[in-house]
Amino acid sequence: MYALLAFIPIVFCVVVMAVFNWPAKIAMPISWLITAILGFFAWNMELLTLAAYSVSGLFSSIEVLIIIFGAILVMNTLKMSGGMVAINNGFRSISPDARVQAVIIGFLFVSFIEAAAGFGTPAALAAPLMISLGFPPVAAVVVALICDSACVAFGAIGTPVQQAIACLGGAEALDAAYIGQMSLWTAIPHAVVMIILPFIAIAVMCKFFSKEKSIKPALQALPFCLFAGASFAIPYVLVNIFVGHEFPSLFGALIALVITVLAAKIKFLTPKNVWHFGPESEWEDSWKASHPPAPPKEAKMSLVKAWIPYILIALLLVATRIPALGIKGLLNDAKSIFVIKSGNLFGVENTAFTLKWAYVPGTVFILVALITVALHKMKGSDVGAAWVASFKQVSGAAVALVFGLAMVQILRFSGSNDVTATEEMKSMIYYMAEALSKVGKELYIVISPVIGILGSFISGSNTVAVTLFANLQEQAATNLGLNTAIIVAANTIGGSIGNMICVNNVVAACATAGTAGREGKIIRINAIPAVIYTVIVILVLLVAFYLLGL
């Protein structure tokens, strides 16, 4: 009975977003309201308690929103300064082969942008670049979205993993070994798929957007694809182990980008023949743009100057995360001006809030965006346009995250509210997890990443998917006697896979590529690599549980 009631907000959210295409900024507030009504009438929560948890959700979203805004601001600042065009032009001279271009731009550049910015910006940025190199617009969107997956779990400087840690009580409440295991098992399945992900993307591209309608051109590029994938996967895992969960995608993509570009320039493992899509006159109409986008802003700028903002981001983030330098300790000192703390709201337990505002990666993003204004000698009108565009882009995510976190706080802490009850009530999360755990260990291992896919598909964000389901996955794993760190990691992995088919990202990429109206075709095509990715991840998880005994 209580499990059925507890699932109502989640089911409502899934149905209205996946079936009726409601945006998250509308679906999440209504889902929160339904949760609050259930909390009041079925779980006997007081109005003040509901208000406290809702406001707590608002405060909890501030850190993520700073990251999102800062990441998008850097993107828009570079687009308005002309820096992004300079970066794009730098890729043109590497190789004339569309397969090589797709690996370098669609896989590695997209992964680097995801690592630094995340939140739907990479595919929307890379697709127009590939179009300018002669890719059919729909093909460009498909490739960019497929490749914007393995890097997502550690995107925006590890935000999804950091959010999972926060949902489970925060770094202060969790054992360091537990966090390390969760982070490592988020990385390992991704790394396994990452090695073949460039080939999967190229195979889909050649199968659906070539005269041959065959994966044979992709097979010719297989050695180069595997080389690029391994160049990313190896540092990705090593950085996770030795540096932390904030940098695997950033450093892994950057290292792989340098190695793979150098390899392409000397034609190491590249295909012997040059392959491209042919003249536009021979393309199918369904490959083309429905509304060709306006050209990006251009400016005379050296490639080094254009890349300086990203170099600064990497340097500042590393400097603030290495304990030996002393900056990390200063920015995390609870008694310093760099930390804002509150007590429990309205006297309700589990509502205290801490914001280490100077340590948040988004603060670094905003600082670098301001430095870029001076470095690239931007006009005031261009700076204003970048800021206005950033606020507009973050507004929808802000509404979804605030109400999503408010809903999750109620779901988490809705138990034990009626002192007159003869039996102690558990939280809504507990009842949902108890119901899911009845499927058994083996089946739950299979469905755990699928739950994450569902979360990102309906919300458009792995971070929101983690917010929605991390606690549920942990509780279900506890009920089944499974390793909770690995199951929570599986949820984050699933959220990354869902990134390639989620409606929000597809719509954003189509809008920038001028392919509005082709969204259904793109989702249908990308469902194929999403299924392949999921099957491989499930096999890796089964190995972890049954062969390694974790």
Coordinates of C-alpha atoms in Angstrom, one line a residue:
M1 CA 0.0 0.0 0.0
Y2 CA 2.6 2.5 1.1
A3 CA 5.0 1.5 -1.7
L4 CA 2.3 2.1 -4.3
L5 CA 1.6 5.6 -2.8
A6 CA 5.3 6.4 -2.7
F7 CA 5.8 5.5 -6.3
I8 CA 3.1 8.0 -7.5
P9 CA 5.3 11.1 -7.8
I10 CA 8.0 9.1 -9.6
V11 CA 5.5 7.4 -12.0
F12 CA 3.8 10.8 -12.6
C13 CA 7.2 12.4 -13.5
V14 CA 8.1 9.5 -15.8
V15 CA 4.8 9.5 -17.6
V16 CA 4.4 13.2 -18.2
M17 CA 8.0 13.7 -19.4
A18 CA 8.5 10.5 -21.4
V19 CA 5.0 10.1 -22.8
F20 CA 3.6 13.6 -23.0
N21 CA 7.0 15.4 -23.4
W22 CA 6.5 17.8 -20.5
P23 CA 9.6 19.8 -19.7
A24 CA 11.4 19.0 -16.4
K25 CA 10.8 22.6 -15.2
I26 CA 7.0 21.9 -15.2
A27 CA 7.0 18.2 -14.3
M28 CA 9.3 18.5 -11.2
P29 CA 7.3 21.2 -9.3
I30 CA 4.1 19.2 -9.8
S31 CA 5.9 16.0 -8.7
W32 CA 7.1 17.8 -5.6
L33 CA 3.6 19.0 -4.8
I34 CA 2.2 15.4 -5.1
T35 CA 5.0 14.2 -2.8
A36 CA 4.2 17.0 -0.3
I37 CA 0.5 16.1 -0.4
L38 CA 1.3 12.4 0.2
G39 CA 3.6 13.4 3.0
F40 CA 0.9 15.4 4.7
F41 CA -2.0 13.0 4.4
A42 CA -0.4 9.5 4.2
W43 CA 2.8 10.0 6.2
N44 CA 1.4 12.5 8.7
M45 CA 4.1 15.1 8.2
E46 CA 3.5 18.5 9.6
L47 CA 3.4 21.5 7.3
L48 CA 6.4 23.1 9.0
T49 CA 8.3 19.8 8.5
L50 CA 7.4 19.7 4.8
A51 CA 8.4 23.4 4.4
A52 CA 11.8 22.7 6.2
Y53 CA 12.7 19.8 3.9
S54 CA 11.5 21.7 0.8
V55 CA 13.7 24.7 1.7
S56 CA 16.5 22.3 2.5
G57 CA 16.2 21.0 -1.1
L58 CA 16.5 24.6 -2.4
F59 CA 19.7 25.2 -0.4
S60 CA 21.1 21.8 -1.5
S61 CA 20.7 22.8 -5.2
I62 CA 22.8 26.0 -4.9
E63 CA 26.1 24.3 -5.3
V64 CA 25.0 22.4 -8.4
L65 CA 23.4 25.5 -9.9
I66 CA 26.7 27.5 -9.4
I67 CA 28.4 24.8 -11.4
I68 CA 25.8 24.7 -14.1
F69 CA 25.8 28.5 -14.5
G70 CA 29.6 28.8 -14.4
A71 CA 30.0 26.0 -17.0
I72 CA 27.4 27.5 -19.4
L73 CA 28.9 31.0 -18.9
V74 CA 32.4 29.9 -20.0
M75 CA 30.8 28.3 -23.1
N76 CA 28.8 31.4 -24.0
T77 CA 31.7 33.7 -23.3
L78 CA 34.0 31.8 -25.6
K79 CA 31.3 31.7 -28.3
M80 CA 30.8 35.5 -28.1
S81 CA 34.5 36.2 -28.0
G82 CA 35.3 34.2 -31.1
G83 CA 37.4 31.8 -29.1
M84 CA 35.3 28.8 -29.9
V85 CA 35.5 29.4 -33.6
A86 CA 39.3 29.5 -33.3
I87 CA 39.2 26.2 -31.4
N88 CA 37.0 24.8 -34.1
N89 CA 39.2 25.9 -36.9
G90 CA 42.2 24.3 -35.2
F91 CA 40.5 20.9 -35.7
R92 CA 40.0 21.4 -39.4
S93 CA 43.6 20.9 -40.4
I94 CA 44.1 17.6 -38.5
S95 CA 42.6 15.2 -41.0
P96 CA 40.2 15.3 -44.1
D97 CA 38.7 11.9 -43.2
A98 CA 35.2 12.2 -41.6
R99 CA 35.8 9.1 -39.5
V100 CA 39.0 10.6 -37.9
Q101 CA 37.2 14.0 -37.5
A102 CA 34.3 12.2 -35.8
V103 CA 36.6 10.5 -33.3
I104 CA 38.6 13.7 -32.5
I105 CA 35.7 16.1 -32.3
G106 CA 32.7 13.9 -31.7
F107 CA 34.3 11.7 -29.1
L108 CA 37.3 13.5 -27.5
F109 CA 36.4 17.2 -27.9
V110 CA 32.9 16.4 -26.7
S111 CA 34.2 14.5 -23.7
F112 CA 36.6 17.4 -22.8
I113 CA 33.7 19.9 -23.0
E114 CA 31.5 17.5 -20.9
A115 CA 34.3 17.3 -18.4
A116 CA 34.6 21.0 -18.1
A117 CA 31.1 22.1 -18.6
G118 CA 28.5 19.3 -18.9
F119 CA 24.8 19.8 -18.6
G120 CA 23.9 19.4 -22.3
T121 CA 26.5 21.9 -23.7
P122 CA 28.9 19.4 -25.5
A123 CA 26.7 18.0 -28.2
A124 CA 25.1 21.4 -28.8
L125 CA 28.5 22.8 -29.3
A126 CA 30.2 20.0 -31.3
A127 CA 27.4 19.3 -33.7
P128 CA 27.6 22.7 -35.5
L129 CA 31.4 22.3 -35.7
M130 CA 31.1 18.9 -37.5
I131 CA 28.4 20.4 -39.8
S132 CA 30.9 23.1 -40.8
L133 CA 33.3 20.2 -41.7
G134 CA 30.8 18.7 -44.1
F135 CA 28.8 16.3 -41.9
P136 CA 25.1 15.9 -42.6
P137 CA 23.5 17.8 -39.7
V138 CA 21.5 14.8 -38.3
A139 CA 24.7 12.7 -38.5
A140 CA 26.6 15.3 -36.5
V141 CA 23.9 15.4 -33.8
V142 CA 23.8 11.5 -33.6
V143 CA 27.6 11.2 -33.2
A144 CA 27.9 13.9 -30.7
L145 CA 25.1 12.5 -28.5
I146 CA 26.4 8.9 -28.7
C147 CA 29.9 10.0 -27.6
D148 CA 28.6 12.3 -24.8
S149 CA 28.0 9.4 -22.5
A150 CA 31.1 7.7 -21.0
C151 CA 32.4 11.0 -19.8
V152 CA 29.2 12.2 -18.2
A153 CA 29.5 10.5 -14.8
F154 CA 32.5 12.7 -14.1
G155 CA 31.3 15.6 -16.1
A156 CA 31.3 19.2 -14.9
I157 CA 34.2 18.3 -12.6
G158 CA 32.6 15.2 -11.2
T159 CA 29.2 16.7 -10.4
P160 CA 27.1 13.5 -10.8
V161 CA 29.4 11.5 -8.5
Q162 CA 29.6 14.4 -6.1
Q163 CA 25.8 14.6 -6.1
A164 CA 25.6 10.8 -5.3
I165 CA 27.9 11.4 -2.3
A166 CA 25.8 14.3 -1.2
C167 CA 22.6 12.2 -1.5
L168 CA 24.1 9.5 0.7
G169 CA 24.9 12.0 3.5
G170 CA 28.0 13.9 2.2
A171 CA 31.7 13.2 2.4
E172 CA 31.6 13.8 6.2
A173 CA 29.2 11.0 6.7
L174 CA 30.7 8.4 4.4
D175 CA 33.9 6.4 4.7
A176 CA 36.6 7.5 2.3
A177 CA 37.0 3.8 1.2
Y178 CA 33.3 3.7 0.4
I179 CA 33.5 6.9 -1.7
G180 CA 36.6 5.5 -3.5
Q181 CA 34.9 2.2 -4.3
M182 CA 31.8 4.0 -5.6
S183 CA 33.9 6.3 -7.8
L184 CA 36.1 3.4 -9.0
W185 CA 33.1 1.3 -10.0
T186 CA 31.5 4.2 -11.8
A187 CA 34.7 4.5 -13.8
I188 CA 35.5 0.8 -14.6
P189 CA 32.3 -0.2 -16.6
H190 CA 32.5 3.2 -18.5
A191 CA 36.2 2.6 -19.3
V192 CA 35.4 -0.9 -20.7
V193 CA 32.8 0.6 -23.1
M194 CA 34.9 3.7 -23.7
I195 CA 37.5 1.6 -25.6
I196 CA 35.0 0.6 -28.2
L197 CA 32.7 3.7 -28.0
P198 CA 34.4 5.6 -30.9
F199 CA 33.9 2.6 -33.1
I200 CA 30.2 2.2 -32.1
A201 CA 29.6 5.9 -33.0
I202 CA 31.4 5.6 -36.3
A203 CA 29.6 2.4 -37.2
V204 CA 26.3 4.0 -36.5
M205 CA 27.3 7.0 -38.6
C206 CA 28.4 4.9 -41.6
K207 CA 25.4 2.6 -41.4
F208 CA 22.8 5.3 -41.4
F209 CA 24.5 8.2 -43.2
S210 CA 26.5 6.9 -46.1
K211 CA 26.0 5.6 -49.6
E212 CA 27.2 2.2 -48.5
K213 CA 24.6 1.9 -45.7
S214 CA 27.2 -0.4 -44.2
I215 CA 29.7 -0.5 -41.2
K216 CA 32.5 -1.5 -43.6
P217 CA 34.0 2.1 -43.6
A218 CA 33.9 2.0 -39.8
L219 CA 35.8 -1.3 -39.7
Q220 CA 38.6 0.3 -41.8
A221 CA 38.9 2.9 -38.9
L222 CA 38.7 0.3 -36.1
P223 CA 42.4 0.4 -35.2
F224 CA 42.3 4.2 -34.8
C225 CA 39.1 4.1 -32.9
L226 CA 40.4 1.5 -30.4
F227 CA 43.6 3.5 -30.0
A228 CA 41.6 6.7 -29.3
G229 CA 39.3 4.8 -26.9
A230 CA 42.2 3.3 -25.0
S231 CA 44.1 6.6 -24.9
F232 CA 41.1 8.0 -22.9
A233 CA 40.1 4.9 -20.9
I234 CA 43.5 4.3 -19.3
P235 CA 44.2 7.7 -17.9
Y236 CA 40.4 8.0 -17.0
V237 CA 40.8 5.0 -14.6
L238 CA 44.2 6.0 -13.3
V239 CA 43.2 9.6 -12.6
N240 CA 40.1 8.2 -10.7
I241 CA 42.3 6.1 -8.5
F242 CA 45.2 8.5 -7.8
V243 CA 43.6 12.0 -8.1
G244 CA 39.9 11.7 -7.4
H245 CA 36.4 11.7 -8.8
E246 CA 36.5 15.3 -10.0
F247 CA 39.1 14.8 -12.8
P248 CA 38.8 11.5 -14.7
S249 CA 36.9 12.9 -17.6
L250 CA 38.8 16.2 -17.7
F251 CA 42.4 14.8 -17.6
G252 CA 41.5 11.6 -19.5
A253 CA 39.9 13.5 -22.4
L254 CA 42.7 16.1 -22.5
I255 CA 45.4 13.5 -22.5
A256 CA 43.6 11.4 -25.1
L257 CA 43.0 14.5 -27.2
V258 CA 46.7 15.4 -27.4
I259 CA 47.8 11.8 -28.1
T260 CA 45.1 11.2 -30.7
V261 CA 45.6 14.5 -32.6
L262 CA 49.4 13.8 -32.8
A263 CA 48.6 10.2 -34.0
A264 CA 46.2 11.6 -36.7
K265 CA 48.8 14.1 -37.9
I266 CA 51.4 11.4 -38.5
K267 CA 48.7 9.1 -39.8
F268 CA 49.3 6.5 -37.1
L269 CA 46.6 3.8 -37.4
T270 CA 44.4 6.0 -39.5
P271 CA 42.6 4.5 -42.5
K272 CA 44.6 4.4 -45.7
N273 CA 41.7 5.8 -47.8
V274 CA 40.0 9.1 -47.1
W275 CA 36.2 8.7 -46.5
H276 CA 33.6 11.4 -46.4
F277 CA 29.8 11.7 -46.9
G278 CA 29.9 13.0 -50.5
P279 CA 28.2 16.1 -51.9
E280 CA 25.2 17.4 -50.2
S281 CA 23.1 17.0 -53.3
E282 CA 23.4 13.2 -52.8
W283 CA 22.2 13.2 -49.2
E284 CA 18.8 12.0 -48.1
D285 CA 16.5 14.8 -47.1
S286 CA 16.2 13.2 -43.6
W287 CA 19.9 13.9 -43.0
K288 CA 19.7 17.6 -43.7
A289 CA 18.9 20.6 -41.5
S290 CA 15.3 21.7 -41.3
H291 CA 16.3 25.2 -40.1
P292 CA 20.0 26.0 -40.8
P293 CA 21.5 27.8 -37.8
A294 CA 23.1 31.3 -37.8
P295 CA 26.9 31.2 -38.2
P296 CA 28.8 31.6 -34.9
K297 CA 30.7 34.8 -34.1
E298 CA 34.2 35.0 -35.5
A299 CA 37.3 36.9 -34.4
K300 CA 41.0 36.9 -35.2
M301 CA 42.6 34.9 -32.4
S302 CA 45.4 32.4 -32.0
L303 CA 44.6 28.9 -31.1
V304 CA 46.7 29.2 -27.9
K305 CA 44.8 32.3 -26.8
A306 CA 41.5 30.6 -27.5
W307 CA 42.5 27.6 -25.3
I308 CA 43.8 29.6 -22.4
P309 CA 40.5 29.7 -20.5
Y310 CA 40.3 25.9 -20.5
I311 CA 43.9 25.7 -19.4
L312 CA 43.2 28.1 -16.6
I313 CA 40.2 26.1 -15.5
A314 CA 42.3 22.9 -15.3
L315 CA 45.2 24.6 -13.4
L316 CA 42.9 26.4 -10.9
L317 CA 40.9 23.2 -10.2
V318 CA 44.0 21.2 -9.7
A319 CA 45.6 23.8 -7.4
T320 CA 42.5 23.9 -5.2
R321 CA 42.2 20.1 -4.9
I322 CA 45.8 19.2 -3.9
P323 CA 46.0 19.2 -0.1
A324 CA 49.8 19.8 -0.1
L325 CA 49.4 23.3 -1.6
G326 CA 47.2 24.4 1.4
I327 CA 44.5 26.1 -0.7
K328 CA 42.1 23.2 -0.3
G329 CA 42.3 23.3 3.5
L330 CA 41.8 27.1 3.5
L331 CA 38.7 27.0 1.2
N332 CA 37.2 24.1 3.2
D333 CA 37.9 25.6 6.7
A334 CA 34.5 25.8 8.4
K335 CA 35.5 28.9 10.4
S336 CA 36.6 30.8 7.3
I337 CA 34.7 33.3 5.1
F338 CA 34.8 30.7 2.4
V339 CA 32.2 28.5 4.1
I340 CA 28.5 29.3 4.8
K341 CA 26.7 27.2 7.3
S342 CA 23.2 27.0 8.7
G343 CA 21.6 25.2 11.5
N344 CA 18.6 22.9 11.2
L345 CA 15.7 24.8 9.5
F346 CA 12.7 25.5 11.7
G347 CA 14.2 23.1 14.2
V348 CA 13.7 20.1 11.9
E349 CA 16.5 17.5 11.9
N350 CA 18.5 16.7 8.7
T351 CA 18.0 20.2 7.2
A352 CA 21.3 21.8 8.1
F353 CA 23.1 23.3 5.1
T354 CA 26.8 23.9 4.3
L355 CA 28.1 25.8 1.2
K356 CA 31.8 25.9 0.5
W357 CA 31.3 28.5 -2.1
A358 CA 34.9 29.2 -3.0
Y359 CA 35.6 25.5 -3.4
V360 CA 32.7 24.9 -5.8
P361 CA 34.1 24.3 -9.4
G362 CA 31.4 26.8 -10.7
T363 CA 33.2 29.6 -8.8
V364 CA 36.3 28.8 -10.8
F365 CA 34.3 28.8 -14.0
I366 CA 32.8 32.2 -13.3
L367 CA 36.3 33.6 -12.4
V368 CA 37.8 32.3 -15.7
A369 CA 34.8 33.7 -17.6
L370 CA 35.6 37.1 -16.2
I371 CA 39.3 36.7 -17.0
T372 CA 38.4 35.7 -20.5
V373 CA 36.6 39.0 -21.0
A374 CA 39.8 40.9 -20.5
L375 CA 42.0 38.3 -22.2
H376 CA 39.9 38.2 -25.4
K377 CA 39.2 42.0 -25.3
M378 CA 35.5 41.5 -25.5
K379 CA 32.9 44.2 -26.2
G380 CA 30.5 45.1 -23.4
S381 CA 27.6 44.1 -25.6
D382 CA 29.1 40.6 -26.2
V383 CA 29.7 40.1 -22.5
G384 CA 26.2 41.1 -21.7
A385 CA 24.8 38.7 -24.4
A386 CA 26.9 35.9 -22.9
W387 CA 25.5 36.5 -19.4
V388 CA 21.9 36.9 -20.5
A389 CA 22.1 33.7 -22.5
S390 CA 23.6 31.9 -19.6
F391 CA 20.9 33.0 -17.1
K392 CA 18.2 31.9 -19.6
Q393 CA 19.8 28.5 -20.2
V394 CA 20.2 27.8 -16.5
S395 CA 16.7 28.9 -15.5
G396 CA 15.0 25.7 -16.6
A397 CA 17.6 23.5 -14.9
A398 CA 17.3 25.6 -11.8
V399 CA 13.6 25.0 -11.5
A400 CA 13.9 21.3 -12.1
L401 CA 16.8 20.9 -9.7
V402 CA 15.3 22.9 -6.9
F403 CA 12.0 21.1 -6.9
G404 CA 13.7 17.8 -7.6
L405 CA 15.9 18.1 -4.6
A406 CA 12.9 19.3 -2.5
M407 CA 11.0 16.2 -3.5
V408 CA 13.9 13.9 -2.7
Q409 CA 14.3 15.5 0.8
I410 CA 10.7 14.7 1.5
L411 CA 11.0 11.2 0.1
R412 CA 14.1 10.5 2.2
F413 CA 12.9 11.9 5.5
S414 CA 9.2 11.2 5.5
G415 CA 9.3 8.4 8.1
S416 CA 8.4 8.4 11.8
N417 CA 6.2 11.4 11.9
D418 CA 3.1 10.2 13.7
V419 CA 3.8 9.8 17.4
T420 CA 0.4 8.3 18.0
A421 CA 1.0 5.4 15.5
T422 CA 1.3 1.9 16.9
E423 CA 3.9 1.0 14.3
E424 CA 6.8 3.2 13.2
M425 CA 6.5 4.4 9.6
K426 CA 9.4 4.2 7.3
S427 CA 10.3 6.8 4.6
M428 CA 8.8 6.7 1.1
I429 CA 12.2 5.8 -0.2
Y430 CA 12.3 2.8 2.1
Y431 CA 8.9 1.5 0.8
M432 CA 9.9 2.0 -2.8
A433 CA 13.2 0.2 -2.3
E434 CA 11.5 -2.6 -0.4
A435 CA 9.2 -3.2 -3.3
L436 CA 12.0 -3.1 -5.9
S437 CA 14.2 -5.5 -3.8
K438 CA 11.5 -8.2 -4.2
V439 CA 12.7 -8.8 -7.7
G440 CA 15.8 -10.6 -6.3
K441 CA 19.5 -10.0 -6.4
E442 CA 20.2 -11.1 -10.0
L443 CA 17.4 -9.1 -11.6
Y444 CA 18.1 -6.0 -9.5
I445 CA 21.7 -6.0 -10.7
V446 CA 20.3 -5.9 -14.2
I447 CA 17.7 -3.2 -13.6
S448 CA 19.9 -0.9 -11.4
P449 CA 21.6 0.9 -14.4
V450 CA 18.2 0.9 -16.3
I451 CA 16.8 3.0 -13.4
G452 CA 19.6 5.5 -13.9
I453 CA 18.9 5.6 -17.7
L454 CA 15.2 6.3 -16.9
G455 CA 16.2 9.1 -14.6
S456 CA 18.3 11.0 -17.1
F457 CA 15.9 10.3 -19.9
I458 CA 13.0 11.9 -18.2
S459 CA 15.0 14.7 -16.5
G460 CA 17.7 15.5 -19.1
S461 CA 20.4 15.4 -16.5
N462 CA 22.5 12.6 -14.9
T463 CA 22.8 14.9 -11.8
V464 CA 19.0 15.0 -11.5
A465 CA 18.8 11.2 -12.1
V466 CA 21.3 10.7 -9.2
T467 CA 19.2 13.1 -7.1
L468 CA 16.0 11.1 -7.8
F469 CA 17.3 7.6 -7.4
A470 CA 20.6 7.3 -5.5
N471 CA 18.9 6.9 -2.1
L472 CA 16.4 4.4 -3.5
Q473 CA 19.2 2.4 -5.1
E474 CA 21.2 2.4 -1.9
Q475 CA 18.2 1.2 0.2
A476 CA 17.2 -1.5 -2.3
A477 CA 20.8 -2.8 -2.4
T478 CA 20.8 -2.8 1.4
N479 CA 17.6 -4.8 1.5
L480 CA 19.1 -7.4 -1.0
G481 CA 22.5 -7.6 0.7
L482 CA 24.2 -6.2 -2.4
N483 CA 27.3 -3.9 -2.3
T484 CA 25.6 -0.5 -2.1
A485 CA 28.5 1.5 -3.4
I486 CA 28.5 -0.5 -6.7
I487 CA 24.7 -0.3 -7.1
V488 CA 24.8 3.5 -6.6
A489 CA 27.6 3.6 -9.1
A490 CA 25.4 1.6 -11.5
N491 CA 22.7 4.3 -11.1
T492 CA 25.2 7.0 -12.1
I493 CA 26.4 4.9 -15.1
G494 CA 22.9 4.5 -16.3
G495 CA 22.3 8.2 -16.0
S496 CA 25.3 8.7 -18.3
I497 CA 24.0 6.2 -20.9
G498 CA 20.6 8.0 -20.9
N499 CA 22.4 11.2 -21.9
M500 CA 22.5 10.0 -25.5
I501 CA 18.8 9.6 -25.8
C502 CA 17.3 12.0 -23.3
V503 CA 14.8 14.4 -24.8
N504 CA 16.3 17.6 -23.4
N505 CA 19.8 17.0 -24.8
V506 CA 18.4 15.9 -28.2
V507 CA 16.3 19.0 -28.4
A508 CA 19.2 21.3 -27.4
A509 CA 21.6 19.7 -29.9
C510 CA 18.9 19.8 -32.7
A511 CA 18.2 23.5 -31.9
T512 CA 21.9 24.5 -32.4
A513 CA 22.3 22.2 -35.5
G514 CA 19.1 23.4 -37.2
T515 CA 17.6 19.9 -37.2
A516 CA 14.4 20.7 -35.2
G517 CA 11.8 18.1 -36.1
R518 CA 14.3 15.3 -36.5
E519 CA 14.3 14.5 -32.7
G520 CA 12.4 11.2 -33.0
K521 CA 14.7 9.9 -35.7
I522 CA 17.8 10.7 -33.6
I523 CA 16.4 9.0 -30.5
R524 CA 15.5 5.9 -32.5
I525 CA 19.0 5.6 -33.9
N526 CA 20.7 6.3 -30.6
A527 CA 18.6 3.7 -28.8
I528 CA 20.8 1.1 -30.6
P529 CA 24.1 2.1 -29.1
A530 CA 22.4 2.8 -25.7
V531 CA 21.2 -0.8 -25.6
I532 CA 24.7 -2.1 -26.5
Y533 CA 26.2 0.1 -23.9
T534 CA 23.7 -1.1 -21.2
V535 CA 24.3 -4.8 -22.0
I536 CA 28.1 -4.4 -21.6
V537 CA 27.7 -2.5 -18.3
I538 CA 25.4 -5.2 -16.9
L539 CA 27.9 -7.9 -17.9
V540 CA 30.7 -5.9 -16.1
L541 CA 28.5 -5.6 -13.0
L542 CA 27.7 -9.3 -13.0
V543 CA 31.5 -10.0 -13.2
A544 CA 32.0 -7.7 -10.2
F545 CA 29.4 -9.4 -8.1
Y546 CA 29.8 -13.1 -9.0
L547 CA 33.4 -13.5 -10.2
L548 CA 35.1 -10.9 -8.0
G549 CA 32.8 -11.4 -5.1
L550 CA 32.3 -7.7 -4.4

